[in-house]
Coordinates of C-alpha atoms and ligand atoms in Angstrom, one line a residue:
X1 CA 0.0 0.0 0.0
X2 CA 1.3 3.5 -0.8
X3 CA 2.5 5.5 2.2
X4 CA 0.2 8.3 3.3
X5 CA 1.7 11.8 2.7
X6 CA 2.0 14.5 5.3
X7 CA 2.7 18.0 4.2
X8 CA 5.2 19.8 6.4
X9 CA 5.3 23.5 5.9
X10 CA 8.6 24.9 7.1
X11 CA 10.0 21.4 6.9
X12 CA 13.5 22.6 6.0
X13 CA 13.7 24.5 9.4
X14 CA 14.9 23.3 12.8
X15 CA 11.9 21.5 14.3
X16 CA 10.4 20.7 10.8
X17 CA 13.5 18.8 9.6
X18 CA 13.6 16.6 12.7
X19 CA 9.8 16.0 12.2
X20 CA 10.4 15.0 8.6
X21 CA 12.8 12.3 9.9
X22 CA 10.3 11.2 12.5
X23 CA 7.4 11.0 10.0
X24 CA 9.5 8.9 7.6
X25 CA 10.5 6.6 10.4
X26 CA 6.8 6.2 11.4
X27 CA 6.0 5.1 7.8
X28 CA 4.6 8.3 6.4
X29 CA 5.9 10.1 3.3
X30 CA 6.7 13.7 4.4
X31 CA 6.5 16.4 1.8
X32 CA 8.1 19.7 2.5
X33 CA 6.7 23.1 1.6
X34 CA 9.3 25.8 2.3
X35 CA 10.6 29.0 0.8
X36 CA 14.0 28.8 2.5
X37 CA 13.5 32.2 4.1
X38 CA 15.2 30.9 7.3
X39 CA 16.8 27.6 6.1
X40 CA 19.1 26.2 3.4
X41 CA 18.4 23.6 0.8
X42 CA 21.4 21.7 2.1
X43 CA 19.3 20.5 5.1
X44 CA 17.8 18.1 2.6
X45 CA 21.2 16.4 2.3
X46 CA 21.3 16.1 6.0
X47 CA 17.8 14.5 6.1
X48 CA 18.9 12.1 3.3
X49 CA 21.9 11.0 5.3
X50 CA 19.6 9.9 8.0
X51 CA 16.6 8.4 6.1
X52 CA 18.4 7.3 3.0
X53 CA 16.5 9.5 0.5
X54 CA 15.8 13.1 -0.1
X55 CA 12.3 14.0 0.9
X56 CA 9.9 15.5 -1.7
X57 CA 10.0 19.3 -1.6
X58 CA 8.0 22.2 -3.1
X59 CA 9.5 25.6 -2.9
X60 CA 6.4 27.5 -1.8
X61 CA 5.7 30.7 0.0
X62 CA 2.9 29.7 2.3
X63 CA 1.4 33.2 2.1
X64 CA 0.5 32.5 -1.5
X65 CA -2.8 30.6 -1.9
X66 CA -2.0 30.0 -5.6
X67 CA 1.4 28.4 -4.8
X68 CA -0.1 26.3 -2.0
X69 CA -3.0 25.1 -4.2
X70 CA -0.6 24.1 -7.0
X71 CA 1.8 22.2 -4.7
X72 CA -1.1 20.5 -2.9
X73 CA -2.6 19.4 -6.2
X74 CA 0.8 18.0 -7.4
X75 CA 1.3 16.3 -4.1
X76 CA -2.2 14.7 -4.0
X77 CA -1.9 13.5 -7.7
X78 CA 0.1 10.4 -6.6
X79 CA -0.9 9.8 -3.0
X80 CA -3.3 10.5 -0.2
X81 CA -2.5 13.4 2.1
X82 CA -3.2 12.5 5.8
X83 CA -2.7 16.0 7.1
X84 CA -0.6 19.1 7.2
X85 CA 1.9 20.2 9.9
X86 CA 2.3 23.9 9.8
X87 CA 5.7 25.1 11.1
X88 CA 6.3 27.9 8.5
X89 CA 6.6 31.1 10.4
X90 CA 9.1 33.8 11.6
X91 CA 10.2 33.0 15.2
X92 CA 12.5 35.7 16.6
X93 CA 10.8 37.5 19.5
X94 CA 13.2 40.5 19.4
X95 CA 13.1 40.9 15.7
X96 CA 9.2 40.8 15.8
X97 CA 9.3 44.1 17.8
X98 CA 11.4 45.7 15.0
X99 CA 9.3 44.3 12.1
X100 CA 5.8 43.6 13.4
X101 CA 4.1 43.9 10.0
X102 CA 6.4 41.2 8.5
X103 CA 5.5 38.9 11.4
X104 CA 1.8 39.5 11.1
X105 CA 2.0 39.1 7.3
X106 CA 4.1 35.9 7.4
X107 CA 2.8 34.1 10.4
X108 CA -0.9 35.0 10.3
X109 CA -1.0 35.4 6.5
X110 CA 0.4 32.0 5.8
X111 CA -2.0 30.3 8.3
X112 CA -5.0 32.0 6.6
X113 CA -3.8 31.0 3.1
X114 CA -3.1 27.4 4.3
X115 CA -6.5 27.0 5.8
X116 CA -8.1 28.2 2.6
X117 CA -6.0 25.9 0.5
X118 CA -6.7 22.9 2.7
X119 CA -10.4 23.5 2.5
X120 CA -10.3 23.8 -1.3
X121 CA -8.3 20.6 -1.5
X122 CA -10.6 18.7 1.0
X123 CA -7.8 18.2 3.6
X124 CA -9.0 18.6 7.2
X125 CA -6.2 17.6 9.5
X126 CA -3.9 20.3 10.7
X127 CA -1.1 20.3 13.3
X128 CA -0.1 23.9 14.3
X129 CA 3.2 25.0 15.9
X130 CA 2.2 27.2 18.8
X131 CA 4.3 28.2 21.9
X132 CA 4.2 28.4 25.6
X133 CA 4.7 32.1 25.1
X134 CA 0.9 32.3 24.8
X135 CA 0.7 31.8 28.7
X136 CA 3.0 34.7 29.5
X137 CA 3.9 34.5 33.2
X138 CA 1.4 31.9 34.5
X139 CA -0.1 32.2 38.0
X140 CA 0.6 28.6 38.7
X141 CA 3.3 26.2 37.5
X142 CA 3.4 23.6 36.1
X143 CA 1.1 25.2 33.6
X144 CA -1.7 23.2 32.0
X145 CA -3.8 24.0 28.9
X146 CA -6.6 25.6 31.0
X147 CA -4.3 28.4 32.1
X148 CA -5.5 31.8 30.8
X149 CA -3.9 33.2 27.6
X150 CA -2.4 36.5 28.7
X151 CA -1.9 39.6 26.6
X152 CA 1.1 38.9 24.3
X153 CA 4.5 40.5 25.2
X154 CA 5.6 40.7 21.6
X155 CA 4.2 40.8 18.1
X156 CA 5.6 37.2 17.7
X157 CA 3.6 36.0 20.7
X158 CA 0.6 37.8 19.4
X159 CA 0.8 35.9 16.0
X160 CA 0.7 32.6 17.9
X161 CA -2.3 33.6 19.9
X162 CA -4.0 35.0 16.7
X163 CA -3.3 31.8 14.8
X164 CA -4.7 29.6 17.6
X165 CA -7.8 31.8 17.6
X166 CA -8.3 31.7 13.9
X167 CA -7.9 28.0 13.7
X168 CA -10.4 27.6 16.6
X169 CA -12.8 29.9 14.9
X170 CA -12.5 28.0 11.7
X171 CA -13.1 24.8 13.6
X172 CA -16.2 26.2 15.2
X173 CA -17.6 27.3 11.8
X174 CA -18.9 24.9 9.2
X175 CA -15.4 24.3 7.9
X176 CA -14.4 20.7 7.9
X177 CA -11.3 20.9 10.1
X178 CA -9.5 19.0 12.9
X179 CA -6.6 20.5 14.6
X180 CA -3.9 20.1 17.2
X181 CA -2.5 23.3 18.6
X182 CA 0.9 22.3 20.0
X183 CA 2.3 24.6 22.6
X184 CA 6.1 23.9 22.6
X185 CA 8.1 24.8 25.6
X186 CA 11.9 25.3 25.0
X187 CA 13.1 23.0 22.1
X188 CA 16.8 22.3 22.2
X189 CA 19.3 19.7 20.9
X190 CA 19.7 18.1 17.5
X191 CA 19.5 14.7 15.8
X192 CA 22.1 12.5 17.6
X193 CA 23.9 11.9 14.2
X194 CA 24.5 15.7 14.0
X195 CA 23.3 15.5 10.3
X196 CA 20.6 18.1 11.1
X197 CA 20.2 20.7 13.8
X198 CA 19.4 24.4 14.4
X199 CA 21.1 26.8 12.0
X200 CA 22.7 29.8 13.7
X201 CA 21.1 33.1 12.7
X202 CA 23.6 35.8 13.5
X203 CA 23.7 36.7 17.2
X204 CA 21.8 33.9 18.9
X205 CA 19.1 35.1 21.4
X206 CA 18.2 31.7 22.7
X207 CA 20.2 30.1 25.6
X208 CA 21.5 26.9 24.0
X209 CA 22.8 28.3 20.7
X210 CA 24.5 31.1 22.5
X211 CA 26.0 28.7 25.1
X212 CA 27.3 26.3 22.5
X213 CA 28.8 29.1 20.4
X214 CA 30.4 30.7 23.5
X215 CA 31.9 27.4 24.5
X216 CA 33.2 26.8 21.0
X217 CA 34.9 30.2 21.2
X218 CA 32.8 31.8 18.5
X219 CA 31.3 34.4 20.9
X220 CA 32.2 36.1 24.1
X221 CA 31.2 34.5 27.4
X222 CA 27.6 33.7 27.9
X223 CA 25.7 36.3 30.0
X224 CA 23.2 34.7 32.3
X225 CA 20.4 37.2 32.4
X226 CA 19.7 37.8 36.1
X227 CA 20.6 35.8 39.2
X228 CA 18.2 37.7 41.5
X229 CA 15.0 36.0 40.5
X230 CA 12.9 34.4 43.3
X231 CA 14.1 30.9 42.4
X232 CA 16.4 28.6 44.3
X233 CA 19.6 29.7 42.6
X234 CA 18.3 33.1 41.4
X235 CA 18.2 32.2 37.7
X236 CA 15.1 31.7 35.5
X237 CA 13.4 28.4 35.1
X238 CA 12.3 26.8 31.8
X239 CA 11.2 23.4 30.4
X240 CA 13.9 22.3 27.9
X241 CA 12.6 19.6 25.5
X242 CA 14.8 17.5 23.2
X243 CA 13.8 18.3 19.6
X244 CA 13.7 14.6 18.9
X245 CA 11.0 14.1 21.5
X246 CA 9.2 17.1 20.1
X247 CA 9.4 15.7 16.6
X248 CA 7.7 12.4 17.7
X249 CA 4.9 14.4 19.3
X250 CA 4.0 15.6 15.7
X251 CA 3.7 12.0 14.5
X252 CA 1.5 11.2 17.5
X253 CA -0.7 14.2 16.7
X254 CA -1.2 13.1 13.1
X255 CA -2.2 9.6 14.4
X256 CA -4.6 11.3 16.9
X257 CA -6.2 13.4 14.2
X258 CA -6.7 10.4 12.0
X259 CA -8.6 8.7 14.8
X260 CA -10.4 11.8 16.2
X261 CA -12.1 13.5 13.3
X262 CA -13.8 16.9 14.0
X263 CA -11.6 17.6 17.1
X264 CA -9.6 20.7 18.0
X265 CA -7.4 20.5 21.1
X266 CA -4.4 22.4 22.5
X267 CA -1.5 20.3 23.9
X268 CA 1.5 21.4 26.0
X269 CA 4.7 19.8 24.8
X270 CA 7.3 19.8 27.5
X271 CA 9.1 17.5 29.9
X272 CA 7.2 18.6 32.9
X273 CA 10.5 19.5 34.7
X274 CA 11.8 23.0 35.2
X275 CA 15.5 23.7 35.1
X276 CA 17.3 26.9 36.0
X277 CA 19.9 28.5 33.7
X278 CA 22.6 27.6 36.3
X279 CA 21.4 24.0 36.3
X280 CA 21.5 23.9 32.5
X281 CA 25.1 25.2 32.5
X282 CA 26.1 22.6 35.1
X283 CA 24.4 19.8 33.2
X284 CA 26.1 20.9 29.9
X285 CA 29.5 20.9 31.6
X286 CA 28.9 17.5 33.1
X287 CA 27.4 16.0 29.9
X288 CA 30.3 17.2 27.7
X289 CA 33.2 17.5 30.0
X290 CA 33.9 21.1 29.0
X291 CA 33.7 24.4 30.9
X292 CA 31.2 27.0 29.8
X293 CA 32.6 30.6 29.9
X294 CA 29.9 32.7 31.5
X295 CA 29.1 35.5 33.9
X296 CA 26.0 36.9 35.6
X297 CA 24.5 40.0 34.1
X298 CA 21.3 42.0 34.5
X299 CA 17.8 40.7 33.8
X300 CA 16.5 40.6 30.2
X301 CA 13.4 42.6 29.6
X302 CA 10.3 40.5 29.1
X303 CA 11.7 37.3 30.7
X304 CA 9.2 35.4 32.9
X305 CA 10.7 34.0 36.2
X306 CA 9.6 30.4 35.8
X307 CA 7.5 28.3 33.5
X308 CA 7.3 24.6 32.9
X309 CA 4.7 22.3 31.4
X310 CA 2.1 20.0 32.8
X311 CA 2.1 17.8 29.7
X312 CA -0.3 15.2 31.2
X313 CA -3.0 15.9 28.5
X314 CA -0.6 15.1 25.7
X315 CA 0.4 11.9 27.5
X316 CA -3.2 10.8 28.0
X317 CA -4.6 11.7 24.6
X318 CA -1.6 11.3 22.3
X319 CA 0.2 8.5 24.1
X320 CA 3.3 10.6 24.0
X321 CA 5.8 11.8 26.6
X322 CA 9.4 12.8 26.6
X323 CA 12.0 10.0 26.7
X324 CA 15.2 11.9 26.4
X325 CA 17.1 13.7 29.2
X326 CA 18.4 17.2 29.5
X327 CA 21.9 15.7 29.4
X328 CA 21.2 13.9 26.1
X329 CA 19.8 17.1 24.6
X330 CA 22.9 19.1 25.7
X331 CA 25.2 16.4 24.4
X332 CA 23.5 16.4 21.0
X333 CA 23.5 20.3 20.9
X334 CA 27.3 20.3 21.5
X335 CA 27.9 17.6 18.9
X336 CA 25.9 19.8 16.4
X337 CA 27.9 22.9 17.4
X338 CA 31.2 20.9 16.9
X339 CA 30.0 19.9 13.4
X340 CA 29.2 23.5 12.5
X341 CA 32.6 24.6 13.8
X342 CA 34.3 22.0 11.7
X343 CA 32.3 23.4 8.7
Ligands
LIG401 P1 12.8 27.7 11.7 O1 13.0 29.2 11.4 O2 14.1 26.9 11.8 O3 11.9 27.0 10.6 C1 10.9 27.7 10.0 C2 10.9 27.3 8.5 O4 9.8 27.9 7.9 C3 12.1 27.7 7.8 O5 12.7 26.7 7.0 C4 11.6 28.9 6.9 O6 12.4 28.9 5.7 C5 10.2 28.4 6.6 N1 9.3 29.5 6.3 C6 9.1 30.7 7.0 N2 8.1 31.4 6.4 C7 7.7 30.7 5.3 C8 6.7 30.9 4.3 N3 6.0 32.1 4.3 N4 6.6 30.0 3.4 C9 7.3 28.9 3.4 N5 8.2 28.6 4.3 C10 8.4 29.5 5.3 O7 12.0 27.7 13.0 P2 11.7 26.5 14.1 O8 12.5 26.7 15.3 O9 11.8 25.2 13.4 O10 10.2 26.7 14.4 C11 9.1 26.1 13.7 C12 7.8 26.6 14.3 O11 7.8 26.3 15.7 C13 7.6 28.1 14.1 O12 6.2 28.3 13.8 C14 7.9 28.6 15.5 O13 7.2 29.8 15.7 C15 7.4 27.5 16.4 N6 8.1 27.5 17.7 C16 9.5 27.4 17.8 C17 10.1 27.4 19.0 C18 11.6 27.4 19.1 O14 12.1 27.7 20.2 N7 12.3 27.0 18.1 C19 9.3 27.4 20.2 C20 7.9 27.5 20.1 C21 7.3 27.5 18.8
LIG402 C1 15.9 30.7 28.2 C2 16.5 31.2 29.5 C3 16.9 33.5 29.5 C4 20.1 33.7 26.5 C5 11.9 31.9 23.8 C6 10.7 32.6 23.2 C7 9.5 31.6 23.3 C8 9.9 30.3 22.6 C9 11.1 29.7 23.1 C10 9.1 30.4 20.3 C11 15.9 32.5 29.9 C12 18.2 32.8 29.7 C13 19.1 33.2 27.4 C14 21.3 34.2 27.1 C15 20.4 33.7 29.3 N1 10.1 30.5 21.2 N2 19.3 33.3 28.8 N3 21.4 34.2 28.5 O1 13.0 33.2 26.5 O2 12.3 31.0 27.4 O3 11.7 31.5 25.1 O4 12.2 30.7 23.0 O5 8.0 30.3 20.5 O6 8.5 32.3 22.7 O7 10.5 33.7 24.0 O8 14.1 31.1 25.7 O9 16.4 30.4 25.1 O10 15.8 32.9 25.0 O11 15.9 31.8 27.2 O12 20.6 33.8 30.5 O13 22.2 34.6 26.4 O14 17.9 31.5 29.3 O15 16.9 34.7 30.4 O16 15.8 32.4 31.3 P1 12.8 31.8 26.3 P2 15.6 31.5 25.7

């Protein structure tokens, strides 16, 4: 029997490329729609080194209904499409405050176009990349899906809230749609082969890419943003999830959609464990046997003190939970950085 296809918008990006591998390993045929605005075609070689073949790819701007319609038609001509996983978006929080219109246009515009193209093609299953940023600073941690959605701190955060809302409104209308809204906590790490990982984008704002580049001597020492927070060691707490575990959650979501038609649910995807920045540094040093150059600095504006997931709903409904440790994620992140350093 022919494999079912899954369209992966943004499939050449960081989380998308790992998900393409996981879909292939689960017996699906992943098809990438990407315009390489934040990725490189070489990622396809990395995927091929892992799965033994280059995935099918359409160079598509997901804001364009016409391009989407054409690619979906070509894709459906020789196979059945089980669903769409929608990663394609801009993701830099700081940049979104400088270029809010680009973020609204790309992130919200592509989601509207995609929903229209899916409806026209009779595809109803959608997995959407959302973020724990929708919760802001929650009143209680671990945070579950019932926690209120707080006013967004950034245009980026607003686009995630707006897309969740527009998907939910479309679901509540007469549109034939089933959706998983996946709220990721802090994805880190890379494929253990180091064939794919997160591509560095200039000055990294996220903790792990900065930490690995600083340790590799490519940047100055890491500044830990604040050690006067009301946490045990004074540094902020987050829920760091291995990108390989996150990728598997997308496969589980496709399976869930196939057996739960006409459903729309949000799921937190995290480990359920909060780790402080100081704990992450110590775990990195232990996992890799190398010292991280760092110093403590002032707080970063907009940082919440502590957030980590109650991911019980995903475990109950999707039959998914994290299997990999923080140490494994940090070992794979360092392996990836070493590969980048070697060129
Ligand atoms: P990424 O930038 O590595 O990947 C995004 C991919 O989408 C890139 O390959 C880019 O070229 C493509 N893309 C962007 N706009 C496009 C468009 N209009 N048409 C076609 N392709 C387009 O980002 P990522 O880290 O893999 O994130 C994937 C998704 O997960 C995003 O929606 C992001 O907001 C969300 N997310 C990421 C994180 C994180 O920390 N990485 C956390 C929570 C949520
Ligand atoms: C983690 C911790 C920093 C850099 C962001 C987005 C969120 C989501 C995930 C997309 C914090 C500290 C960091 C550094 C540091 N992305 N830090 N020195 O802020 O939790 O979440 O990525 O949806 O929307 O906001 O992740 O990796 O930037 O920071 O001390 O150089 O590391 O203060 O406590 P964050 P992060």
